[in-house]
Short mmCIF file of C-alpha atoms in Angstrom, two decimals:
data_model
loop_
_atom_site.label_atom_id
_atom_site.label_comp_id
_atom_site.label_asym_id
_atom_site.label_seq_id
_atom_site.Cartn_x
_atom_site.Cartn_y
_atom_site.Cartn_z
CA MET H 1 -47.87 43.95 -3.06
CA LYS H 2 -43.67 43.81 -3.39
CA LYS H 3 -43.00 45.42 -6.29
CA ARG H 4 -45.04 48.87 -5.14
CA ALA H 5 -43.50 48.28 -1.88
CA ASP H 6 -40.22 48.71 -3.50
CA ARG H 7 -41.64 51.69 -5.63
CA ARG H 8 -42.94 53.17 -2.36
CA LEU H 9 -39.79 52.78 -0.97
CA LEU H 10 -37.82 54.12 -4.15
CA ARG H 11 -39.59 56.93 -4.24
CA LEU H 12 -38.65 57.92 -0.95
CA SER H 13 -35.37 57.52 -0.73
CA GLY H 14 -35.84 59.51 -3.72
CA VAL H 15 -36.87 62.37 -1.76
CA SER H 16 -34.50 61.91 1.20
CA ALA H 17 -32.22 61.75 -0.93
CA GLY H 18 -33.28 65.59 -2.00
CA VAL H 19 -33.64 66.92 1.23
CA THR H 20 -30.58 65.22 2.62
CA ILE H 21 -28.27 67.23 -0.66
CA VAL H 22 -30.36 70.18 0.27
CA LEU H 23 -28.90 70.31 3.60
CA ILE H 24 -25.23 69.37 2.74
CA ALA H 25 -25.39 72.64 0.04
CA GLY H 26 -26.64 74.90 2.86
CA LEU H 27 -24.00 73.79 5.13
CA PHE H 28 -21.57 74.26 2.70
CA ALA H 29 -22.98 77.46 0.90
CA GLY H 30 -22.92 79.10 4.74
CA LEU H 31 -19.12 77.61 5.61
CA SER H 32 -17.95 79.45 2.64
CA THR H 33 -19.58 82.94 2.99
CA PRO H 34 -17.40 85.33 4.08
CA CYS H 35 -16.85 86.58 7.28
CA PHE H 36 -15.27 89.59 9.30
CA ALA H 37 -13.98 90.51 12.84
CA ASP H 38 -17.03 93.35 13.69
CA ASP H 39 -14.92 96.13 15.38
CA GLY H 40 -17.91 96.48 17.47
CA ALA H 41 -18.86 94.83 20.32
CA LYS H 42 -16.75 91.30 20.98
CA PRO H 43 -18.20 88.14 21.19
CA ASP H 44 -17.83 86.33 24.46
CA PRO H 45 -18.20 82.59 24.04
CA SER H 46 -17.35 81.70 27.88
CA GLY H 47 -20.25 83.76 29.70
CA VAL H 48 -18.45 85.76 32.62
CA ALA H 49 -18.08 88.66 31.03
CA THR H 50 -22.46 88.92 30.04
CA GLY H 51 -24.53 90.90 32.96
CA ASP H 52 -23.11 92.89 35.41
CA LYS H 53 -25.25 95.97 37.54
CA THR H 54 -26.91 97.20 34.38
CA ASN H 55 -29.17 94.06 33.89
CA ALA H 56 -29.87 93.96 37.62
CA VAL H 57 -33.42 95.23 38.55
CA ASP H 58 -35.95 94.62 41.73
CA ALA H 59 -39.02 92.50 42.05
CA ALA H 60 -40.72 94.97 40.60
CA GLY H 61 -38.74 95.86 37.37
CA ASN H 62 -37.09 98.47 38.43
CA PRO H 63 -33.91 99.32 37.83
CA PHE H 64 -30.20 99.21 40.10
CA VAL H 65 -28.56 102.08 38.26
CA VAL H 66 -30.33 105.09 37.94
CA PRO H 67 -29.00 106.77 34.42
CA GLU H 68 -28.52 110.32 33.89
CA PRO H 69 -31.32 112.29 31.89
CA PRO H 70 -30.54 113.52 28.96
CA ASP H 71 -33.45 115.43 28.25
CA LYS H 72 -33.25 119.05 30.00
CA THR H 73 -36.42 119.56 28.55
CA ASP H 74 -38.19 116.93 30.48
CA PRO H 75 -40.91 118.00 33.09
CA ASP H 76 -39.43 115.51 35.55
CA TYR H 77 -35.98 116.40 34.71
CA ALA H 78 -35.18 117.84 38.03
CA ALA H 79 -36.27 114.88 39.93
CA LYS H 80 -34.70 112.45 37.74
CA LYS H 81 -31.84 114.53 38.18
CA LYS H 82 -31.74 114.15 41.65
CA ALA H 83 -32.75 110.74 41.44
CA PHE H 84 -29.16 110.09 39.60
CA ASP H 85 -27.36 113.09 41.55
CA ASP H 86 -28.55 110.63 45.36
CA TYR H 87 -27.20 107.06 43.06
CA GLN H 88 -23.39 108.49 42.24
CA ALA H 89 -23.41 109.64 45.65
CA LEU H 90 -24.61 106.23 47.60
CA ALA H 91 -22.73 104.68 45.31
CA ALA H 92 -18.40 106.10 45.92
CA LYS H 93 -20.26 105.90 49.67
CA GLU H 94 -20.99 101.88 48.87
CA PRO H 95 -18.69 100.68 46.25
CA LEU H 96 -19.19 97.08 47.53
CA ALA H 97 -22.63 97.46 46.42
CA LEU H 98 -21.95 97.66 43.04
CA LYS H 99 -19.43 94.50 42.57
CA LEU H 100 -22.70 92.54 44.02
CA ALA H 101 -25.17 94.20 41.79
CA ASP H 102 -22.12 92.93 39.15
CA SER H 103 -23.02 89.13 40.40
CA VAL H 104 -26.57 89.63 41.07
CA GLY H 105 -26.52 91.23 36.79
CA HIS H 106 -24.13 87.89 35.62
CA VAL H 107 -26.54 85.65 37.79
CA ARG H 108 -29.32 86.80 36.23
CA ILE H 109 -28.61 86.42 32.78
CA ALA H 110 -27.06 83.41 32.71
CA THR H 111 -29.82 82.15 35.01
CA ASN H 112 -32.02 83.22 31.87
CA PHE H 113 -30.28 81.36 29.48
CA ALA H 114 -30.03 77.93 31.53
CA TRP H 115 -33.51 77.89 32.47
CA THR H 116 -34.05 77.74 28.36
CA LEU H 117 -31.16 75.43 27.44
CA ASN H 118 -32.73 73.47 30.33
CA THR H 119 -36.55 73.17 28.64
CA GLY H 120 -35.15 73.33 25.98
CA TYR H 121 -33.69 69.89 26.43
CA LEU H 122 -36.44 67.99 28.07
CA VAL H 123 -38.25 69.57 24.74
CA LEU H 124 -35.98 66.78 23.31
CA PHE H 125 -37.36 64.15 25.04
CA MET H 126 -40.63 64.45 23.05
CA GLN H 127 -39.27 62.83 20.65
CA ALA H 128 -38.69 59.79 22.62
CA GLY H 129 -42.50 60.17 22.41
CA PHE H 130 -42.96 60.75 18.81
CA ALA H 131 -41.29 57.45 18.43
CA LEU H 132 -43.04 55.36 20.40
CA LEU H 133 -46.34 56.79 19.02
CA THR H 134 -45.16 56.47 15.56
CA CYS H 135 -43.27 52.50 15.80
CA GLY H 136 -47.05 51.46 17.64
CA LEU H 137 -48.56 52.69 14.06
CA VAL H 138 -46.30 50.40 11.61
CA ARG H 139 -45.67 46.53 11.63
CA LYS H 140 -43.18 44.57 14.32
CA LYS H 141 -40.28 44.49 11.40
CA ASN H 142 -40.65 47.88 10.96
CA ALA H 143 -40.10 49.27 14.02
CA ALA H 144 -36.34 49.65 14.30
CA HIS H 145 -35.96 51.66 11.66
CA LEU H 146 -39.00 53.72 11.75
CA MET H 147 -37.41 54.50 15.84
CA MET H 148 -33.60 54.99 13.73
CA LEU H 149 -35.25 57.49 11.80
CA ASN H 150 -37.54 59.23 14.09
CA PHE H 151 -34.00 60.08 16.32
CA ALA H 152 -31.84 60.67 12.50
CA ALA H 153 -33.83 63.48 12.43
CA TYR H 154 -31.73 65.40 14.84
CA VAL H 155 -29.38 65.36 13.11
CA PHE H 156 -31.05 67.28 10.15
CA ALA H 157 -32.66 69.62 12.59
CA PHE H 158 -29.75 69.84 14.48
CA LEU H 159 -27.60 71.31 11.49
CA ALA H 160 -30.27 73.55 10.17
CA TYR H 161 -30.69 74.74 13.05
CA TYR H 162 -27.10 75.65 13.70
CA ALA H 163 -26.90 77.31 10.09
CA VAL H 164 -30.26 78.99 9.61
CA GLY H 165 -32.54 78.61 12.85
CA TYR H 166 -30.40 80.64 15.54
CA ALA H 167 -30.53 84.28 12.52
CA PHE H 168 -34.07 83.63 13.05
CA GLN H 169 -35.08 83.18 16.81
CA PHE H 170 -31.98 85.31 17.94
CA GLY H 171 -30.79 86.76 14.78
CA ALA H 172 -31.52 90.82 16.31
CA VAL H 173 -32.93 90.69 19.43
CA ALA H 174 -30.01 93.20 20.55
CA ILE H 175 -30.94 96.29 18.03
CA ASN H 176 -32.31 98.03 20.67
CA ALA H 177 -30.19 96.92 23.54
CA ALA H 178 -27.62 93.81 24.98
CA PRO H 179 -27.27 92.43 26.67
CA THR H 180 -29.61 93.71 28.45
CA ASN H 181 -32.41 89.86 27.88
CA LEU H 182 -31.83 86.42 26.73
CA GLY H 183 -29.62 86.19 23.70
CA GLY H 184 -29.04 89.63 23.59
CA ILE H 185 -25.32 89.83 22.71
CA PRO H 186 -24.26 92.59 21.50
CA MET H 187 -22.83 91.06 17.23
CA LEU H 188 -27.21 90.46 16.98
CA ASN H 189 -27.85 94.12 16.50
CA LYS H 190 -28.62 94.14 11.77
CA PHE H 191 -31.26 92.60 10.30
CA LEU H 192 -30.85 90.31 6.49
CA ILE H 193 -33.72 91.88 5.43
CA GLY H 194 -35.82 95.32 6.61
CA GLU H 195 -35.26 97.28 9.39
CA TRP H 196 -37.17 96.69 13.22
CA PRO H 197 -39.71 96.02 13.85
CA VAL H 198 -40.35 94.16 10.58
CA GLY H 199 -36.84 92.97 10.28
CA ILE H 200 -36.36 89.34 9.36
CA ARG H 201 -33.71 87.10 10.35
CA GLY H 202 -30.52 88.14 11.74
CA ARG H 203 -27.62 89.37 9.57
CA GLN H 204 -24.37 88.07 11.97
CA GLY H 205 -23.17 87.11 15.01
CA PHE H 206 -23.83 83.18 14.31
CA PHE H 207 -22.47 80.50 12.09
CA SER H 208 -24.17 81.77 8.54
CA ASP H 209 -22.72 85.11 8.89
CA TRP H 210 -23.80 88.14 6.15
CA SER H 211 -22.13 90.76 8.02
CA SER H 212 -19.51 91.10 4.79
CA LEU H 213 -22.71 92.52 2.14
#
């Protein structure tokens, strides 16, 4: 019985070692990828420049800024042009309103990020529940080992998400407009494979930057 358990432990150790080697190889591959500065939009790590009056909307989703209509053949061009001219006139009379709208747009983007981060932190506590669940299915002598195994999974999960997971989740959210939504920072505007709307994985603006390819 002991020999069988030892063989099983050796097999599990071999699998864990293989997974570890693959993750480490992927980590070093990402670090060795050459990255060059993008001549386009610049990153904003502190977030102080992300979000302005163009991101401010009312409860119905109507934007604060009225864009200038580009198509003169549009049947509604006259009405849109009048709305744009009215907006420009009011903006010239009330410059303080524009500054307030900049703050509202900035807070809107910041709130979206904060909400997503806070809900993500709550999800992390699920791992404690999984740990208690699995510890209740094993013998007492294995509980400490299994508890540590559950939390050690974070190390590999965080590294994998940092290396490639973010690229799949937010890799090209700014391909249409930036930074109008959560994660829509300007650099995330290219797919590694395919094009919008069927592209796969982002290409630049994160850990494993492929913008040089």
